[in-house]
PDB file of C-alpha atoms in Angstrom:
ATOM      1  CA  MET A 143      24.862  15.404  35.794  1.00  0.00           C
ATOM      2  CA  GLU A 144      26.216  12.691  33.283  1.00  0.00           C
ATOM      3  CA  LEU A 145      23.651  10.369  32.327  1.00  0.00           C
ATOM      4  CA  GLU A 146      24.327   6.828  33.392  1.00  0.00           C
ATOM      5  CA  LEU A 147      23.732   4.202  30.521  1.00  0.00           C
ATOM      6  CA  PRO A 148      24.058   0.252  30.386  1.00  0.00           C
ATOM      7  CA  LYS A 149      26.705  -1.198  30.369  1.00  0.00           C
ATOM      8  CA  ARG A 150      28.853  -0.871  26.864  1.00  0.00           C
ATOM      9  CA  LEU A 151      30.563  -4.012  25.114  1.00  0.00           C
ATOM     10  CA  TYR A 152      33.756  -2.944  24.962  1.00  0.00           C
ATOM     11  CA  ALA A 153      34.872   0.343  27.564  1.00  0.00           C
ATOM     12  CA  GLU A 154      35.524   3.715  26.283  1.00  0.00           C
ATOM     13  CA  GLY A 155      39.111   3.868  24.673  1.00  0.00           C
ATOM     14  CA  LEU A 156      39.611  -0.040  24.431  1.00  0.00           C
ATOM     15  CA  GLU A 157      37.606  -0.726  21.257  1.00  0.00           C
ATOM     16  CA  PRO A 158      38.910  -3.105  19.129  1.00  0.00           C
ATOM     17  CA  HIS A 159      40.499  -2.045  15.403  1.00  0.00           C
ATOM     18  CA  VAL A 160      39.817  -4.481  12.580  1.00  0.00           C
ATOM     19  CA  LYS A 161      41.632  -4.115   8.671  1.00  0.00           C
ATOM     20  CA  LYS A 162      38.486  -4.912   6.763  1.00  0.00           C
ATOM     21  CA  ILE A 163      35.248  -6.302   7.019  1.00  0.00           C
ATOM     22  CA  ASN A 164      33.760  -8.587   4.489  1.00  0.00           C
ATOM     23  CA  ASN A 165      30.487  -6.780   3.976  1.00  0.00           C
ATOM     24  CA  SER A 166      27.736  -9.237   1.996  1.00  0.00           C
ATOM     25  CA  CYS A 167      26.006  -6.307   0.101  1.00  0.00           C
ATOM     26  CA  ARG A 168      26.787  -6.818  -3.489  1.00  0.00           C
ATOM     27  CA  MET A 169      26.765  -3.834  -4.627  1.00  0.00           C
ATOM     28  CA  GLU A 170      28.289  -4.644  -7.915  1.00  0.00           C
ATOM     29  CA  LEU A 171      26.225  -7.613  -8.394  1.00  0.00           C
ATOM     30  CA  LEU A 172      23.367  -4.817  -9.644  1.00  0.00           C
ATOM     31  CA  ARG A 173      26.021  -3.310 -11.916  1.00  0.00           C
ATOM     32  CA  ASP A 174      26.236  -6.666 -13.458  1.00  0.00           C
ATOM     33  CA  LEU A 175      22.432  -7.023 -14.211  1.00  0.00           C
ATOM     34  CA  LYS A 176      22.485  -3.481 -15.499  1.00  0.00           C
ATOM     35  CA  ASN A 177      24.617  -4.218 -17.767  1.00  0.00           C
ATOM     36  CA  ALA A 178      23.193  -7.340 -18.362  1.00  0.00           C
ATOM     37  CA  MET A 179      19.283  -6.622 -18.605  1.00  0.00           C
ATOM     38  CA  SER A 180      19.151  -2.768 -19.117  1.00  0.00           C
ATOM     39  CA  GLU A 181      15.505  -2.544 -19.935  1.00  0.00           C
ATOM     40  CA  GLU A 182      14.039  -5.479 -17.292  1.00  0.00           C
ATOM     41  CA  TYR A 183      16.545  -3.426 -14.538  1.00  0.00           C
ATOM     42  CA  GLY A 184      14.858  -0.154 -15.083  1.00  0.00           C
ATOM     43  CA  GLU A 185      11.494  -1.896 -14.433  1.00  0.00           C
ATOM     44  CA  VAL A 186      12.641  -3.122 -11.107  1.00  0.00           C
ATOM     45  CA  LYS A 187      14.670  -0.304 -10.145  1.00  0.00           C
ATOM     46  CA  ARG A 188      10.824   1.909 -10.914  1.00  0.00           C
ATOM     47  CA  ASP A 189       8.697  -0.090  -8.071  1.00  0.00           C
ATOM     48  CA  PRO A 190       8.250   2.067  -5.037  1.00  0.00           C
ATOM     49  CA  VAL A 191       9.435  -0.860  -2.737  1.00  0.00           C
ATOM     50  CA  LEU A 192      13.237  -0.981  -4.253  1.00  0.00           C
ATOM     51  CA  THR A 193      13.693   2.608  -6.121  1.00  0.00           C
ATOM     52  CA  HIS A 194      15.229   3.593  -2.528  1.00  0.00           C
ATOM     53  CA  ILE A 195      17.758   0.459  -1.965  1.00  0.00           C
ATOM     54  CA  MET A 196      18.468   0.209  -5.743  1.00  0.00           C
ATOM     55  CA  ALA A 197      19.407   3.967  -5.539  1.00  0.00           C
ATOM     56  CA  ILE A 198      22.700   3.365  -3.182  1.00  0.00           C
ATOM     57  CA  GLN A 199      23.901   1.930  -6.294  1.00  0.00           C
ATOM     58  CA  GLY A 200      23.466   4.202  -8.676  1.00  0.00           C
ATOM     59  CA  HIS A 201      24.524   7.195  -6.218  1.00  0.00           C
ATOM     60  CA  GLY A 202      27.602   4.784  -5.689  1.00  0.00           C
ATOM     61  CA  LEU A 203      27.825   5.556  -1.912  1.00  0.00           C
ATOM     62  CA  LYS A 204      30.102   2.974  -0.955  1.00  0.00           C
ATOM     63  CA  PHE A 205      30.741   1.094   2.310  1.00  0.00           C
ATOM     64  CA  SER A 206      32.855   1.762   4.759  1.00  0.00           C
ATOM     65  CA  GLY A 207      33.833  -0.927   7.413  1.00  0.00           C
ATOM     66  CA  LYS A 208      35.789   0.758   9.536  1.00  0.00           C
ATOM     67  CA  LEU A 209      32.910   3.099  10.464  1.00  0.00           C
ATOM     68  CA  VAL A 210      30.661   0.139  11.114  1.00  0.00           C
ATOM     69  CA  HIS A 211      33.062  -1.868  12.770  1.00  0.00           C
ATOM     70  CA  SER A 212      33.309   1.275  15.347  1.00  0.00           C
ATOM     71  CA  PHE A 213      29.583   1.100  15.800  1.00  0.00           C
ATOM     72  CA  LEU A 214      29.188  -2.208  16.289  1.00  0.00           C
ATOM     73  CA  CYS A 215      32.161  -2.300  19.372  1.00  0.00           C
ATOM     74  CA  LYS A 216      30.298   0.544  20.960  1.00  0.00           C
ATOM     75  CA  GLU A 217      27.200  -1.238  21.385  1.00  0.00           C
ATOM     76  CA  LEU A 218      25.406  -0.483  25.039  1.00  0.00           C
ATOM     77  CA  VAL A 219      24.319  -4.379  26.561  1.00  0.00           C
ATOM     78  CA  THR A 220      20.368  -4.355  26.448  1.00  0.00           C
ATOM     79  CA  SER A 221      18.180  -6.854  25.900  1.00  0.00           C
ATOM     80  CA  LYS A 222      15.116  -4.684  24.144  1.00  0.00           C
ATOM     81  CA  LYS A 223      13.650  -6.676  20.969  1.00  0.00           C
ATOM     82  CA  HIS A 224      13.813  -4.962  17.791  1.00  0.00           C
ATOM     83  CA  GLU A 225      15.715  -2.733  19.640  1.00  0.00           C
ATOM     84  CA  LYS A 226      19.740  -2.015  19.305  1.00  0.00           C
ATOM     85  CA  TRP A 227      21.533   0.609  21.393  1.00  0.00           C
ATOM     86  CA  PHE A 228      24.990   2.236  20.561  1.00  0.00           C
ATOM     87  CA  VAL A 229      26.859   5.118  22.296  1.00  0.00           C
ATOM     88  CA  PHE A 230      28.566   8.061  20.670  1.00  0.00           C
ATOM     89  CA  ALA A 231      30.363  10.915  23.039  1.00  0.00           C
ATOM     90  CA  ARG A 232      28.200   9.164  25.588  1.00  0.00           C
ATOM     91  CA  THR A 233      24.842  10.032  23.806  1.00  0.00           C
ATOM     92  CA  PRO A 234      23.188   6.957  23.677  1.00  0.00           C
ATOM     93  CA  LEU A 235      21.414   6.666  20.124  1.00  0.00           C
ATOM     94  CA  ARG A 236      18.793   3.767  18.999  1.00  0.00           C
ATOM     95  CA  PHE A 237      18.899   1.876  15.931  1.00  0.00           C
ATOM     96  CA  SER A 238      15.222  -0.151  16.143  1.00  0.00           C
ATOM     97  CA  LEU A 239      12.953  -1.240  13.698  1.00  0.00           C
ATOM     98  CA  GLN A 240      11.441   2.140  13.347  1.00  0.00           C
ATOM     99  CA  GLU A 241      14.758   3.576  12.402  1.00  0.00           C
ATOM    100  CA  TYR A 242      15.476   1.283  10.069  1.00  0.00           C
ATOM    101  CA  HIS A 243      12.429   1.993   8.296  1.00  0.00           C
ATOM    102  CA  ALA A 244      12.943   5.248   8.266  1.00  0.00           C
ATOM    103  CA  VAL A 245      16.120   4.751   6.124  1.00  0.00           C
ATOM    104  CA  THR A 246      15.055   1.725   4.254  1.00  0.00           C
ATOM    105  CA  GLY A 247      11.485   2.526   3.478  1.00  0.00           C
ATOM    106  CA  LEU A 248      10.694  -0.998   3.890  1.00  0.00           C
ATOM    107  CA  LYS A 249       7.582  -2.718   5.332  1.00  0.00           C
ATOM    108  CA  ILE A 250       7.440  -3.730   8.723  1.00  0.00           C
ATOM    109  CA  SER A 251       4.565  -4.929   9.605  1.00  0.00           C
ATOM    110  CA  ARG A 252       3.525  -8.915   9.301  1.00  0.00           C
ATOM    111  CA  GLU A 253       0.373 -10.114   7.670  1.00  0.00           C
ATOM    112  CA  SER A 254      -0.413 -13.827   9.085  1.00  0.00           C
ATOM    113  CA  SER A 255      -0.254 -15.666   5.666  1.00  0.00           C
ATOM    114  CA  SER A 256       2.733 -14.117   4.211  1.00  0.00           C
ATOM    115  CA  ASP A 257       4.922 -17.017   4.968  1.00  0.00           C
ATOM    116  CA  VAL A 258       2.471 -19.200   2.772  1.00  0.00           C
ATOM    117  CA  VAL A 259       2.886 -18.582  -0.667  1.00  0.00           C
ATOM    118  CA  LYS A 260       1.518 -20.287  -3.362  1.00  0.00           C
ATOM    119  CA  TRP A 261       3.159 -20.151  -6.936  1.00  0.00           C
ATOM    120  CA  LYS A 262       1.094 -21.022 -10.462  1.00  0.00           C
ATOM    121  CA  ASP A 263       3.629 -23.338 -12.700  1.00  0.00           C
ATOM    122  CA  ASP A 264       4.330 -21.365 -15.762  1.00  0.00           C
ATOM    123  CA  GLY A 265       7.315 -23.608 -17.510  1.00  0.00           C
ATOM    124  CA  GLY A 266       9.716 -20.780 -16.862  1.00  0.00           C
ATOM    125  CA  PHE A 267      13.024 -20.834 -15.405  1.00  0.00           C
ATOM    126  CA  TRP A 268      11.939 -20.717 -11.807  1.00  0.00           C
ATOM    127  CA  SER A 269       9.088 -23.162 -12.132  1.00  0.00           C
ATOM    128  CA  LYS A 270      11.164 -25.794 -13.109  1.00  0.00           C
ATOM    129  CA  LEU A 271      13.938 -25.108 -10.186  1.00  0.00           C
ATOM    130  CA  LEU A 272      10.859 -25.215  -7.966  1.00  0.00           C
ATOM    131  CA  LYS A 273       9.317 -28.383  -9.205  1.00  0.00           C
ATOM    132  CA  GLY A 274      12.339 -30.048  -9.334  1.00  0.00           C
ATOM    133  CA  ASP A 275      13.787 -29.070  -5.537  1.00  0.00           C
ATOM    134  CA  GLY A 276      16.584 -27.033  -7.192  1.00  0.00           C
ATOM    135  CA  LYS A 277      19.188 -25.393  -5.696  1.00  0.00           C
ATOM    136  CA  ILE A 278      20.409 -21.717  -6.478  1.00  0.00           C
ATOM    137  CA  THR A 279      22.614 -18.862  -5.082  1.00  0.00           C
ATOM    138  CA  LEU A 280      23.810 -15.469  -6.154  1.00  0.00           C
ATOM    139  CA  LYS A 281      27.474 -16.467  -6.740  1.00  0.00           C
ATOM    140  CA  MET A 282      25.936 -19.135  -9.681  1.00  0.00           C
ATOM    141  CA  ILE A 283      23.921 -16.449 -10.842  1.00  0.00           C
ATOM    142  CA  ARG A 284      26.248 -14.637 -11.302  1.00  0.00           C
ATOM    143  CA  LYS A 285      29.196 -17.300 -12.892  1.00  0.00           C
ATOM    144  CA  GLU A 286      26.537 -18.813 -14.907  1.00  0.00           C
ATOM    145  CA  HIS A 287      22.855 -17.776 -15.299  1.00  0.00           C
ATOM    146  CA  LEU A 288      23.653 -14.441 -16.299  1.00  0.00           C
ATOM    147  CA  LYS A 289      25.129 -15.563 -19.756  1.00  0.00           C
ATOM    148  CA  GLU A 290      22.308 -17.379 -20.578  1.00  0.00           C
ATOM    149  CA  VAL A 291      19.418 -14.970 -19.732  1.00  0.00           C
ATOM    150  CA  HIS A 292      18.832 -13.683 -22.726  1.00  0.00           C
ATOM    151  CA  ASN A 293      16.992 -17.027 -23.369  1.00  0.00           C
ATOM    152  CA  TRP A 294      14.568 -17.003 -20.884  1.00  0.00           C
ATOM    153  CA  THR A 295      11.593 -15.074 -20.605  1.00  0.00           C
ATOM    154  CA  ARG A 296      11.264 -11.302 -20.074  1.00  0.00           C
ATOM    155  CA  VAL A 297       9.033 -12.816 -16.834  1.00  0.00           C
ATOM    156  CA  ASP A 298      11.915 -14.839 -15.441  1.00  0.00           C
ATOM    157  CA  ARG A 299      14.815 -11.705 -15.851  1.00  0.00           C
ATOM    158  CA  VAL A 300      12.404  -9.315 -13.628  1.00  0.00           C
ATOM    159  CA  GLY A 301      11.957 -12.251 -11.043  1.00  0.00           C
ATOM    160  CA  LEU A 302      15.714 -12.531 -11.243  1.00  0.00           C
ATOM    161  CA  ILE A 303      16.699  -9.178 -10.602  1.00  0.00           C
ATOM    162  CA  TYR A 304      14.052  -8.788  -8.013  1.00  0.00           C
ATOM    163  CA  LEU A 305      15.949 -12.042  -6.282  1.00  0.00           C
ATOM    164  CA  CYS A 306      19.228 -10.467  -6.878  1.00  0.00           C
ATOM    165  CA  VAL A 307      18.177  -7.152  -4.701  1.00  0.00           C
ATOM    166  CA  ILE A 308      16.277  -8.788  -2.543  1.00  0.00           C
ATOM    167  CA  MET A 309      19.131 -11.559  -1.520  1.00  0.00           C
ATOM    168  CA  GLY A 310      22.164  -9.652  -2.336  1.00  0.00           C
ATOM    169  CA  VAL A 311      21.284  -5.803  -1.041  1.00  0.00           C
ATOM    170  CA  VAL A 312      17.742  -6.105   1.099  1.00  0.00           C
ATOM    171  CA  MET A 313      19.041  -9.508   3.101  1.00  0.00           C
ATOM    172  CA  GLY A 314      22.393  -9.213   2.280  1.00  0.00           C
ATOM    173  CA  ARG A 315      23.606 -12.697   2.485  1.00  0.00           C
ATOM    174  CA  ASP A 316      26.645 -14.460   1.319  1.00  0.00           C
ATOM    175  CA  GLU A 317      26.465 -15.376  -2.229  1.00  0.00           C
ATOM    176  CA  LYS A 318      27.092 -19.573  -1.518  1.00  0.00           C
ATOM    177  CA  VAL A 319      24.275 -19.636   0.576  1.00  0.00           C
ATOM    178  CA  ASN A 320      21.170 -21.298  -1.368  1.00  0.00           C
ATOM    179  CA  ILE A 321      18.711 -18.728  -2.101  1.00  0.00           C
ATOM    180  CA  PRO A 322      14.991 -19.666   0.052  1.00  0.00           C
ATOM    181  CA  HIS A 323      12.482 -20.967  -2.039  1.00  0.00           C
ATOM    182  CA  LEU A 324      10.016 -19.142  -0.573  1.00  0.00           C
ATOM    183  CA  TYR A 325      11.498 -15.904  -2.231  1.00  0.00           C
ATOM    184  CA  ILE A 326      11.257 -17.670  -5.523  1.00  0.00           C
ATOM    185  CA  LYS A 327       8.243 -18.045  -4.632  1.00  0.00           C
ATOM    186  CA  LEU A 328       7.395 -14.462  -4.016  1.00  0.00           C
ATOM    187  CA  VAL A 329       9.208 -12.906  -6.898  1.00  0.00           C
ATOM    188  CA  MET A 330       6.770 -15.084  -9.164  1.00  0.00           C
ATOM    189  CA  ASP A 331       4.047 -12.844  -8.122  1.00  0.00           C
ATOM    190  CA  LEU A 332       5.227  -9.067  -7.986  1.00  0.00           C
ATOM    191  CA  ASP A 333       1.520  -7.982  -5.748  1.00  0.00           C
ATOM    192  CA  LYS A 334       3.056 -10.661  -3.090  1.00  0.00           C
ATOM    193  CA  VAL A 335       6.304  -9.568  -2.895  1.00  0.00           C
ATOM    194  CA  ARG A 336       5.474  -5.837  -2.826  1.00  0.00           C
ATOM    195  CA  LYS A 337       3.231  -7.060   0.114  1.00  0.00           C
ATOM    196  CA  PHE A 338       6.171  -9.096   2.413  1.00  0.00           C
ATOM    197  CA  HIS A 339       7.520  -7.613   5.445  1.00  0.00           C
ATOM    198  CA  TRP A 340      10.943  -6.857   4.173  1.00  0.00           C
ATOM    199  CA  GLY A 341      11.617  -4.378   6.221  1.00  0.00           C
ATOM    200  CA  LEU A 342      10.960  -6.686   9.579  1.00  0.00           C
ATOM    201  CA  HIS A 343      12.632 -10.127   7.874  1.00  0.00           C
ATOM    202  CA  SER A 344      16.052  -8.178   6.728  1.00  0.00           C
ATOM    203  CA  TYR A 345      16.117  -6.049  10.169  1.00  0.00           C
ATOM    204  CA  GLU A 346      15.744  -9.196  12.128  1.00  0.00           C
ATOM    205  CA  PHE A 347      18.817 -11.505  10.051  1.00  0.00           C
ATOM    206  CA  LEU A 348      20.824  -8.140  10.274  1.00  0.00           C
ATOM    207  CA  VAL A 349      20.559  -7.856  13.864  1.00  0.00           C
ATOM    208  CA  SER A 350      20.774 -11.614  14.281  1.00  0.00           C
ATOM    209  CA  SER A 351      23.905 -11.038  12.194  1.00  0.00           C
ATOM    210  CA  MET A 352      25.417  -8.831  14.291  1.00  0.00           C
ATOM    211  CA  GLN A 353      24.614 -10.996  17.569  1.00  0.00           C
ATOM    212  CA  LYS A 354      26.967 -13.648  15.919  1.00  0.00           C
ATOM    213  CA  THR A 355      29.364 -11.017  14.986  1.00  0.00           C
ATOM    214  CA  LYS A 356      30.127  -9.976  18.207  1.00  0.00           C
ATOM    215  CA  LYS A 357      32.216 -12.827  19.115  1.00  0.00           C
ATOM    216  CA  LYS A 358      34.638 -11.748  16.082  1.00  0.00           C
ATOM    217  CA  LEU A 359      34.687  -8.230  16.688  1.00  0.00           C
ATOM    218  CA  ASP A 360      38.572  -8.772  18.811  1.00  0.00           C
ATOM    219  CA  ASN A 361      39.291 -10.278  15.152  1.00  0.00           C
ATOM    220  CA  LYS A 362      42.601  -8.104  13.751  1.00  0.00           C
ATOM    221  CA  GLU A 363      42.658  -9.063  10.502  1.00  0.00           C
ATOM    222  CA  SER A 364      38.675  -9.671   8.868  1.00  0.00           C
ATOM    223  CA  TYR A 365      35.256 -11.051   9.312  1.00  0.00           C
ATOM    224  CA  ILE A 366      32.240 -10.934   7.451  1.00  0.00           C
ATOM    225  CA  LEU A 367      28.810  -9.407   7.969  1.00  0.00           C
ATOM    226  CA  GLU A 368      25.679 -10.134   6.474  1.00  0.00           C
ATOM    227  CA  GLY A 369      22.456  -8.177   6.270  1.00  0.00           C
ATOM    228  CA  PHE A 370      21.732  -4.837   4.900  1.00  0.00           C
ATOM    229  CA  THR A 371      24.891  -3.450   6.087  1.00  0.00           C
ATOM    230  CA  TYR A 372      24.656  -0.435   3.972  1.00  0.00           C
ATOM    231  CA  ALA A 373      21.179   0.717   5.910  1.00  0.00           C
ATOM    232  CA  PHE A 374      22.929   0.438   8.998  1.00  0.00           C
ATOM    233  CA  GLN A 375      25.848   2.592   8.171  1.00  0.00           C
ATOM    234  CA  ILE A 376      23.375   5.162   6.338  1.00  0.00           C
ATOM    235  CA  TRP A 377      21.525   5.283   9.885  1.00  0.00           C
ATOM    236  CA  ILE A 378      25.039   6.377  11.385  1.00  0.00           C
ATOM    237  CA  MET A 379      25.529   8.605   9.024  1.00  0.00           C
ATOM    238  CA  GLU A 380      22.052  10.468   9.626  1.00  0.00           C
ATOM    239  CA  ALA A 381      22.333   9.788  13.681  1.00  0.00           C
ATOM    240  CA  VAL A 382      25.897  11.720  13.595  1.00  0.00           C
ATOM    241  CA  PRO A 383      25.737  13.924  10.689  1.00  0.00           C
ATOM    242  CA  ASP A 384      29.610  14.896  11.090  1.00  0.00           C
ATOM    243  CA  PHE A 385      30.110  11.395   9.985  1.00  0.00           C
ATOM    244  CA  GLY A 386      27.634  11.900   6.724  1.00  0.00           C
ATOM    245  CA  GLU A 387      29.871  15.026   5.760  1.00  0.00           C
ATOM    246  CA  ILE A 388      32.809  12.821   5.579  1.00  0.00           C
ATOM    247  CA  LEU A 389      31.709  10.202   4.109  1.00  0.00           C
ATOM    248  CA  GLY A 390      29.538  11.476   1.615  1.00  0.00           C
ATOM    249  CA  ARG A 391      27.012  14.088   0.863  1.00  0.00           C
ATOM    250  CA  ARG A 392      23.443  14.313   0.616  1.00  0.00           C
ATOM    251  CA  VAL A 393      21.849  14.051  -2.998  1.00  0.00           C
ATOM    252  CA  SER A 394      19.503  16.782  -2.193  1.00  0.00           C
ATOM    253  CA  ASN A 395      18.899  18.917   0.485  1.00  0.00           C
ATOM    254  CA  SER A 396      14.994  19.024  -0.169  1.00  0.00           C
ATOM    255  CA  PHE A 397      14.777  15.118  -0.384  1.00  0.00           C
ATOM    256  CA  ILE A 398      11.549  13.328   1.156  1.00  0.00           C
ATOM    257  CA  GLY A 399      11.877   9.542   1.610  1.00  0.00           C
ATOM    258  CA  PRO A 400      13.899   6.659   3.091  1.00  0.00           C
ATOM    259  CA  ARG A 401      17.008   7.657   3.762  1.00  0.00           C
ATOM    260  CA  CYS A 402      19.212   4.953   1.977  1.00  0.00           C
ATOM    261  CA  GLY A 403      17.643   6.878  -1.345  1.00  0.00           C
ATOM    262  CA  ASN A 404      19.703  10.202  -0.564  1.00  0.00           C
ATOM    263  CA  TRP A 405      23.349   9.528  -0.281  1.00  0.00           C
ATOM    264  CA  LYS A 406      26.618   9.665  -2.046  1.00  0.00           C
ATOM    265  CA  GLY A 407      30.420   9.456  -1.450  1.00  0.00           C
ATOM    266  CA  VAL A 408      33.911   7.487  -1.287  1.00  0.00           C
ATOM    267  CA  ALA A 409      33.003   6.643   2.213  1.00  0.00           C
ATOM    268  CA  LYS A 410      36.321   7.099   3.603  1.00  0.00           C
ATOM    269  CA  VAL A 411      37.162   7.477   7.311  1.00  0.00           C
ATOM    270  CA  SER A 412      39.976   6.133   9.536  1.00  0.00           C
ATOM    271  CA  TYR A 413      39.828   5.196  13.169  1.00  0.00           C
ATOM    272  CA  GLU A 414      42.044   8.072  14.025  1.00  0.00           C
ATOM    273  CA  ASP A 415      39.168  10.391  12.322  1.00  0.00           C
ATOM    274  CA  ILE A 416      36.321   8.809  14.327  1.00  0.00           C
ATOM    275  CA  ILE A 417      38.159   8.933  17.677  1.00  0.00           C
ATOM    276  CA  GLN A 418      39.285  12.726  16.969  1.00  0.00           C
ATOM    277  CA  LEU A 419      35.805  13.122  16.007  1.00  0.00           C
ATOM    278  CA  GLU A 420      34.059  11.283  19.345  1.00  0.00           C
ATOM    279  CA  ASP A 421      36.827  13.317  21.701  1.00  0.00           C
ATOM    280  CA  SER A 422      35.798  17.054  19.789  1.00  0.00           C
ATOM    281  CA  PHE A 423      32.284  16.601  21.527  1.00  0.00           C
ATOM    282  CA  ASP A 424      34.054  17.140  24.912  1.00  0.00           C
TER     283      ASP A 424
END
């Protein structure tokens, strides 16, 4: 007897195709940071909180807009908090906070005082920006500040790399969006940045971005998807191992740790490949 599933976002076989997803995860920004500040970049990459996240760029895993779009169209309509369901080959697949944690390793438990952050004025770049209620974006960092970082203190340079990894990859925000002052205050105290619930925070943002994107899935040309989209893609590659084999390969078969640190590959797949694979399960 076939399992009765919740309603699908699109009927089976009627999922729309889009030419391109404009992915907001800025892996190329990490490359630029590494080139500009290799010593400080290495220091941040050794932080257990971010080492597996930054390994995505180091291993050269590419983004597959077609795979991500296909799965967004395969969503099952449910209303559970911190839980999304998708269907592939009539098999339900859960993408909850637990699966997200398994992929990213980021903290998902929230401390009551974590959104109230005090900071100490050290006279550096970030202190001056906060005191002046200044604005800064990833685009401004890429276009302007990367040329000036060698005039900054080492502490400020390290903070810049943390901010870019958090805002540009973990949160996957549009590069023209102002970086929240909360994030700046957190990176000025690395103990606080390591204790912050980045897993919960970024999962909730990714899910909200998926919700907003539902209205754009019928677009034939393109749409923007914010959030840690690589985490969603890697979850698909793990949940349907055939996609893992098509899109890339594991760095190690004996790997222990967050799954995002164990994949490399060009991530090329066509809609025809996806349909053919799904049909092969019948």
